[in-house]
mmCIF file of C-alpha atoms in Angstrom:
data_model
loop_
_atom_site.group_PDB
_atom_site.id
_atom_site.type_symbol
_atom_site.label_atom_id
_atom_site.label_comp_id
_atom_site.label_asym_id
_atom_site.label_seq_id
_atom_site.Cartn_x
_atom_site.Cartn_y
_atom_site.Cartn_z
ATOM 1 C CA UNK A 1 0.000 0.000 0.000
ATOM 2 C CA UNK A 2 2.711 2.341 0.660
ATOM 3 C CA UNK A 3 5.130 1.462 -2.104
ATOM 4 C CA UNK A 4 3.930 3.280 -5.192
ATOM 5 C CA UNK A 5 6.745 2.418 -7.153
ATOM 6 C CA UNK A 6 5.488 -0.706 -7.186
ATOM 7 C CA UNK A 7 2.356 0.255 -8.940
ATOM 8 C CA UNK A 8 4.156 0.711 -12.473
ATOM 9 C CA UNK A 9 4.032 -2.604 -14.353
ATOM 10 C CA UNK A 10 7.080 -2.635 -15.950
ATOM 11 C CA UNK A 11 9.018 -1.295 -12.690
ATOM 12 C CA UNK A 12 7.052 -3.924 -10.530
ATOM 13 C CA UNK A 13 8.655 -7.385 -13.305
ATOM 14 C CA UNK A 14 11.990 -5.543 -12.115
ATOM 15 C CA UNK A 15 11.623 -6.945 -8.102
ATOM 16 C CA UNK A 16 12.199 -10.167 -6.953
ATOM 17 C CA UNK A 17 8.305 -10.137 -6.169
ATOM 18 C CA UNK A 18 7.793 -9.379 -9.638
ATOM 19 C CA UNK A 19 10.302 -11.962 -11.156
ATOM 20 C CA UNK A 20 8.390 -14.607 -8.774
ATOM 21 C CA UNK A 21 4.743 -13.481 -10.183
ATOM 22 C CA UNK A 22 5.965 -13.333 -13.911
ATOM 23 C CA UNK A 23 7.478 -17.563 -13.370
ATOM 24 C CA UNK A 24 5.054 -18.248 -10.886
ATOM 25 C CA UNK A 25 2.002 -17.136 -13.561
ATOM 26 C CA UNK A 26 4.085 -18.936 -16.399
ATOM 27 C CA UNK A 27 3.646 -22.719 -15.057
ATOM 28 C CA UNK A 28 -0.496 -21.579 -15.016
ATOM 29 C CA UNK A 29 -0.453 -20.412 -18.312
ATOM 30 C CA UNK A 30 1.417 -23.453 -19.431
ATOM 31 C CA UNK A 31 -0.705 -25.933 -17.329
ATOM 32 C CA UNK A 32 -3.934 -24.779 -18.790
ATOM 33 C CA UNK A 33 -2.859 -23.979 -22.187
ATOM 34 C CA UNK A 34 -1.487 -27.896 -21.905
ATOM 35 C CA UNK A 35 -5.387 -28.972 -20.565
ATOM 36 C CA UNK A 36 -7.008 -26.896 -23.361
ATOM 37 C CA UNK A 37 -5.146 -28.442 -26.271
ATOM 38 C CA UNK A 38 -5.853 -32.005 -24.744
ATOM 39 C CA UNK A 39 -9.670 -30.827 -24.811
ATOM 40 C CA UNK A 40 -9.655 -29.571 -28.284
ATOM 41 C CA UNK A 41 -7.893 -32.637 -29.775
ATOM 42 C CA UNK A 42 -10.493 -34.836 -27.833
ATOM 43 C CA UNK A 43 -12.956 -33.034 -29.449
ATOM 44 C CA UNK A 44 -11.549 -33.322 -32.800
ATOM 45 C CA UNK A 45 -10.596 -36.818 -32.864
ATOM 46 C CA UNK A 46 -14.299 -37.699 -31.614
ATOM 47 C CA UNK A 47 -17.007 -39.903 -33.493
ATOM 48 C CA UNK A 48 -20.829 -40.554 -32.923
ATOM 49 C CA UNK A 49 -19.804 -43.877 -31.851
ATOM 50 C CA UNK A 50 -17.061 -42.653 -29.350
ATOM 51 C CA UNK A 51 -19.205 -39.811 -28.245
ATOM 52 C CA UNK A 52 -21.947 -41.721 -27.273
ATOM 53 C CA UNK A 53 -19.566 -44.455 -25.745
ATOM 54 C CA UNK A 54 -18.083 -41.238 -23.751
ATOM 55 C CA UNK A 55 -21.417 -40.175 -22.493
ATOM 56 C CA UNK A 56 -22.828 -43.331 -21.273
ATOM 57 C CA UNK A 57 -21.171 -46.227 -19.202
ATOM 58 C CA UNK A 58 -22.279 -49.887 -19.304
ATOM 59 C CA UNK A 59 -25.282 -49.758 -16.973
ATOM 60 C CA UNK A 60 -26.780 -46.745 -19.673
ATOM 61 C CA UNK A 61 -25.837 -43.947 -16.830
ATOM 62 C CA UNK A 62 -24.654 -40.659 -18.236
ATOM 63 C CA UNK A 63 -21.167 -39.735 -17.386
ATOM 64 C CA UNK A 64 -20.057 -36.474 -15.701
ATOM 65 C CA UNK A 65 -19.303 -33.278 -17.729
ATOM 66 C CA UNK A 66 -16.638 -31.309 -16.654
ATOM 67 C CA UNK A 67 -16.572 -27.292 -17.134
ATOM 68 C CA UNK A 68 -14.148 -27.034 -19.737
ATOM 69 C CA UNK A 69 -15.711 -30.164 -21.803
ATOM 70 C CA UNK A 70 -18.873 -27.882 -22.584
ATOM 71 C CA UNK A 71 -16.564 -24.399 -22.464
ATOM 72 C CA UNK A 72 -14.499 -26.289 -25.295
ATOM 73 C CA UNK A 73 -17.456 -27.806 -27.162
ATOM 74 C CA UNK A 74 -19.588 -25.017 -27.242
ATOM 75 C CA UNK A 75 -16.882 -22.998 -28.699
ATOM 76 C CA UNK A 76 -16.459 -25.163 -32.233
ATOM 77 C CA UNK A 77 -20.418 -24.539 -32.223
ATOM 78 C CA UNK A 78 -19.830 -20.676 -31.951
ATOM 79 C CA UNK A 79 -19.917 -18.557 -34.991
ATOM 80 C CA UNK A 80 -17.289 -16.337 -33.407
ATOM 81 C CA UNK A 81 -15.015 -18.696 -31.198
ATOM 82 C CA UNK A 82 -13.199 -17.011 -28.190
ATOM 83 C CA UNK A 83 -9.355 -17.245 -28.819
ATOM 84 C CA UNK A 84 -6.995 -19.663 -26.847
ATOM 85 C CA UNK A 85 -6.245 -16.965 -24.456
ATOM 86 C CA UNK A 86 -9.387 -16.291 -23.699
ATOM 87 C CA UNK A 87 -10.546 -19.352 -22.773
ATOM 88 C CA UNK A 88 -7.325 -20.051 -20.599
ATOM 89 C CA UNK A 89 -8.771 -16.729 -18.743
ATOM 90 C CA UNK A 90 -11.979 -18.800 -18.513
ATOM 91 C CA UNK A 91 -9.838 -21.877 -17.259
ATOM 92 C CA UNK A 92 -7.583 -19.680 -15.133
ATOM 93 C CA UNK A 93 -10.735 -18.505 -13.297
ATOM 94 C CA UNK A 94 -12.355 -21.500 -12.649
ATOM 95 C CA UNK A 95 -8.962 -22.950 -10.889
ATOM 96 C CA UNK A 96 -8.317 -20.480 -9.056
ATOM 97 C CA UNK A 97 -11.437 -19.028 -7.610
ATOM 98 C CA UNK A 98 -14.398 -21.212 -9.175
ATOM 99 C CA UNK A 99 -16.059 -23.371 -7.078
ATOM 100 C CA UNK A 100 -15.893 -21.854 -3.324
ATOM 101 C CA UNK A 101 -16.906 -18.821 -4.962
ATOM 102 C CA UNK A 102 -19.501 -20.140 -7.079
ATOM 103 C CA UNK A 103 -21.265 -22.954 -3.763
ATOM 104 C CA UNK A 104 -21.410 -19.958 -1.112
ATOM 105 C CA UNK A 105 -23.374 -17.743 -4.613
ATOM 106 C CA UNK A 106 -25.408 -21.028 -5.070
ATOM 107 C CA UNK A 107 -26.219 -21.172 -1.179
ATOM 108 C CA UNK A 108 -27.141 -17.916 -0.506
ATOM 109 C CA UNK A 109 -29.725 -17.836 -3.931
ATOM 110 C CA UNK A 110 -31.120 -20.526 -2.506
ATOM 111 C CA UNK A 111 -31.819 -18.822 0.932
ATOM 112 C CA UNK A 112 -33.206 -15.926 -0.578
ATOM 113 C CA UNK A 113 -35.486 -17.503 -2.801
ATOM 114 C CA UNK A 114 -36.493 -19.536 0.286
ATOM 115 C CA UNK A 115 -37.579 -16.417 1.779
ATOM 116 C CA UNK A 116 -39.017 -14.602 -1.022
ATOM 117 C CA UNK A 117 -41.791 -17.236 -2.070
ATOM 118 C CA UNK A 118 -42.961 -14.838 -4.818
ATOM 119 C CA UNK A 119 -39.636 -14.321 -6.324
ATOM 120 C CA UNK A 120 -39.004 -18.353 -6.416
ATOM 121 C CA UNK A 121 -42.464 -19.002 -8.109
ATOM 122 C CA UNK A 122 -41.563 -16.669 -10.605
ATOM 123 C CA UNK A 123 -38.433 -18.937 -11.391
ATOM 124 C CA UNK A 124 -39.789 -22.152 -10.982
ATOM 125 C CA UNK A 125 -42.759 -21.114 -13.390
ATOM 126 C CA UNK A 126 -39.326 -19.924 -15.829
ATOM 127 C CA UNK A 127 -37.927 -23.049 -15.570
ATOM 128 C CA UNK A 128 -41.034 -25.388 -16.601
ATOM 129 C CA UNK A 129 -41.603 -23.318 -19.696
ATOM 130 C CA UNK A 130 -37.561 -23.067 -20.965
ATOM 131 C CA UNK A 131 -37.457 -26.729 -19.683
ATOM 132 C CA UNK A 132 -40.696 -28.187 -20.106
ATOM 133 C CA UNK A 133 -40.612 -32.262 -19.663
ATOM 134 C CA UNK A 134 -36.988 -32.476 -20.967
ATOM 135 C CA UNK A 135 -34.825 -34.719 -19.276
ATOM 136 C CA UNK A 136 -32.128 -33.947 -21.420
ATOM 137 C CA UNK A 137 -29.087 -31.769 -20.702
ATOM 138 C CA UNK A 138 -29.773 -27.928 -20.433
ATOM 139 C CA UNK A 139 -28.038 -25.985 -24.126
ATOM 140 C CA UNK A 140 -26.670 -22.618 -24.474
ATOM 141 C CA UNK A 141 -29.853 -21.343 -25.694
ATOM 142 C CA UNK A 142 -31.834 -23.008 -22.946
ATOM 143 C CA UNK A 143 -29.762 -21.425 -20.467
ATOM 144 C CA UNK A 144 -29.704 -17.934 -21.884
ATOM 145 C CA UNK A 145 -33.164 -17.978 -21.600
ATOM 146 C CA UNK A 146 -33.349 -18.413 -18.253
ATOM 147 C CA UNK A 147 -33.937 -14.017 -17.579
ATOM 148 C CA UNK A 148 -35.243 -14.108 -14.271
ATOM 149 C CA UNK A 149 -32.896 -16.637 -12.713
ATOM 150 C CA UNK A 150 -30.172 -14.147 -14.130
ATOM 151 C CA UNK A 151 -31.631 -11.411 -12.732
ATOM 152 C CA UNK A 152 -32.211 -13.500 -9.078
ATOM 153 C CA UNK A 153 -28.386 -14.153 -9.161
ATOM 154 C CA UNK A 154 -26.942 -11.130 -10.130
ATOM 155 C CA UNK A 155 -29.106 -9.360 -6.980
ATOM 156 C CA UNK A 156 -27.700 -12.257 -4.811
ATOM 157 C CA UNK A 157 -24.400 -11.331 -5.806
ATOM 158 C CA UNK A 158 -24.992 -8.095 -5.013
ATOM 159 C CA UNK A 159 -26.431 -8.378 -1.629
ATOM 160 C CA UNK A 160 -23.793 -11.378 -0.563
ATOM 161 C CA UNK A 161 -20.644 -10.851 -2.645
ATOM 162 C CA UNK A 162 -18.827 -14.216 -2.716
ATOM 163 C CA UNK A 163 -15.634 -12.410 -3.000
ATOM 164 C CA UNK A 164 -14.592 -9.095 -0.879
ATOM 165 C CA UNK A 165 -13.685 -7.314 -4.197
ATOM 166 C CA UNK A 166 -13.507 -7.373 -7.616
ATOM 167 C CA UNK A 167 -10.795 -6.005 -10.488
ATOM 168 C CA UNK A 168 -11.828 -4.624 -13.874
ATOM 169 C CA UNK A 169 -9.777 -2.727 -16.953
ATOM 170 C CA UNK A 170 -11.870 -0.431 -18.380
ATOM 171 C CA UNK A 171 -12.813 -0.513 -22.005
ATOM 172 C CA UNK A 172 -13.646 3.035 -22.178
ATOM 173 C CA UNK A 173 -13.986 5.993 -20.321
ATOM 174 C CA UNK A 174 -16.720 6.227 -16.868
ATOM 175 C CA UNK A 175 -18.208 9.392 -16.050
ATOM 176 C CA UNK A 176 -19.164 8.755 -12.264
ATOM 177 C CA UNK A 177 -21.498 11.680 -11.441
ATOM 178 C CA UNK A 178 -20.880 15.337 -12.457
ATOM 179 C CA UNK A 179 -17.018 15.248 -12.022
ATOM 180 C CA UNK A 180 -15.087 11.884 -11.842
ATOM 181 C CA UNK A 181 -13.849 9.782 -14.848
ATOM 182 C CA UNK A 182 -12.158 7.013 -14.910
ATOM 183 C CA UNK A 183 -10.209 7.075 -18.235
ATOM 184 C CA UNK A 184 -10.053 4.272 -20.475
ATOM 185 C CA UNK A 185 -7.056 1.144 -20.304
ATOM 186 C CA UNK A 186 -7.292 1.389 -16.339
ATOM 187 C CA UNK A 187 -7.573 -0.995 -14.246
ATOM 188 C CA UNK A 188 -9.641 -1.020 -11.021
ATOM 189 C CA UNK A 189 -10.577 -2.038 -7.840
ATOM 190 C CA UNK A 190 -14.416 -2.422 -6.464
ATOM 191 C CA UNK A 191 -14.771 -3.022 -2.859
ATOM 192 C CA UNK A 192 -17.823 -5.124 -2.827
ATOM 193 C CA UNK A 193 -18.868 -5.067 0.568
ATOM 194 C CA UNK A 194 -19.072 -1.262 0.567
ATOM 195 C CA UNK A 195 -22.249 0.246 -0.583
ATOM 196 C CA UNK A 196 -25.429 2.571 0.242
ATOM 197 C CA UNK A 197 -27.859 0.674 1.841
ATOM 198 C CA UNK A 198 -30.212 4.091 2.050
ATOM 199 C CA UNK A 199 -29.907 3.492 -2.122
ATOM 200 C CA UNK A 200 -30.145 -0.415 -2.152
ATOM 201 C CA UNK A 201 -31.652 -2.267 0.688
ATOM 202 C CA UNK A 202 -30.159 -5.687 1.492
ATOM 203 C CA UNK A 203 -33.655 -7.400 0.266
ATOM 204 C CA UNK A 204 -34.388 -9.288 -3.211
ATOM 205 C CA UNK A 205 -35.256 -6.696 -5.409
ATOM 206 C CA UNK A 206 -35.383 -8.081 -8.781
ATOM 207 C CA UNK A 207 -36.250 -5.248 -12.267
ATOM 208 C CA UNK A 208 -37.041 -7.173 -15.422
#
């Protein structure tokens, strides 16, 4: 906090600390680059027969999906694919702050909706019209249809963070009120846990 010459990128590689982070972030990079090119040659090399031998075991039960197996195949279906980098971001994320994260989200969304009957009769009545009688697994398009789940998550986010803080580079410049902006290229820091309850009340208040 009190070394600002630390705060320039290039000066920061310089330190030990920053020779550490630059080898230390190398063996990621290289670990999931390594997992994402097994992926994408499993998906290339695969045939109706092996796909359906991959999906189902010998008693007809369907095996287990993994993140990156859908990430990976839903990306060949995309018109515009991400690029490798961005789905070792994806995979980068999902190691190192993916599923802690993502149970305590899952946790509190369900005790909200517990205590908002309204709110979770408005999803359950969502999810037996995108879903219907389908016993299949849930698609892309099935998923993005879901608005009002979305909505439900993104205000339990907001009223239990999973994570203290966030980080963000800006795309472009934010005006914040009359005389603040935040220029473009920089990267920042959002303290989750502080904001104005007399503007947002810690209750489920979900705008569709």
């Amino acid at each position: 906090m009190f070394q600002p010459w630390l705060w320039i990128d290039w000066l920061y590689y310089l330190t030990p600390a920053g020779r550490q982070y630059t080898s230390t972030l190398k063996i990621v990079h290289e670990f999931a680059d390594e997992v994402i090119k097994k992926k994408k040659l499993e998906q290339h090399s695969k045939t109706d027969l092996t796909e359906l031998e991959n999906k189902t075991n010998d008693i007809g039960k369907k095996k287990k999906t993994t993140f990156l197996d859908v990430l990976v195949e839903e990306n060949t279906k995309d018109d515009t694919p991400m690029s490798d980098n961005e789905l070792r971001a994806h995979v980068d994320t999902i190691m190192s702050a993916g599923h802690g994260t993502t149970a305590v989200a899952v946790c509190w969304a369900l005790f909200l909706l517990g205590n908002n009957p309204d709110h979770q009769e408005k999803v359950h009545k969502e999810l037996e019209e995108v879903f219907r009688d389908s016993e299949t697994p849930a698609t892309k398009e099935q998923l993005d249809d879901l608005k009002y789940l979305s909505r439900v998550i993104d205000e339990t986010l907001r009223i239990f963070p999973s994570a203290p803080t966030i980080s963000r580079k800006l795309t472009e410049e934010v005006k914040l009120g009359k005389t603040f902006n935040l220029p473009a290229k920089k990267k920042i820091l959002k303290n989750l846990f502080c904001k104005r309850l007399n503007l947002f009340v810690n209750q489920l208040n979900v705008i569709i």
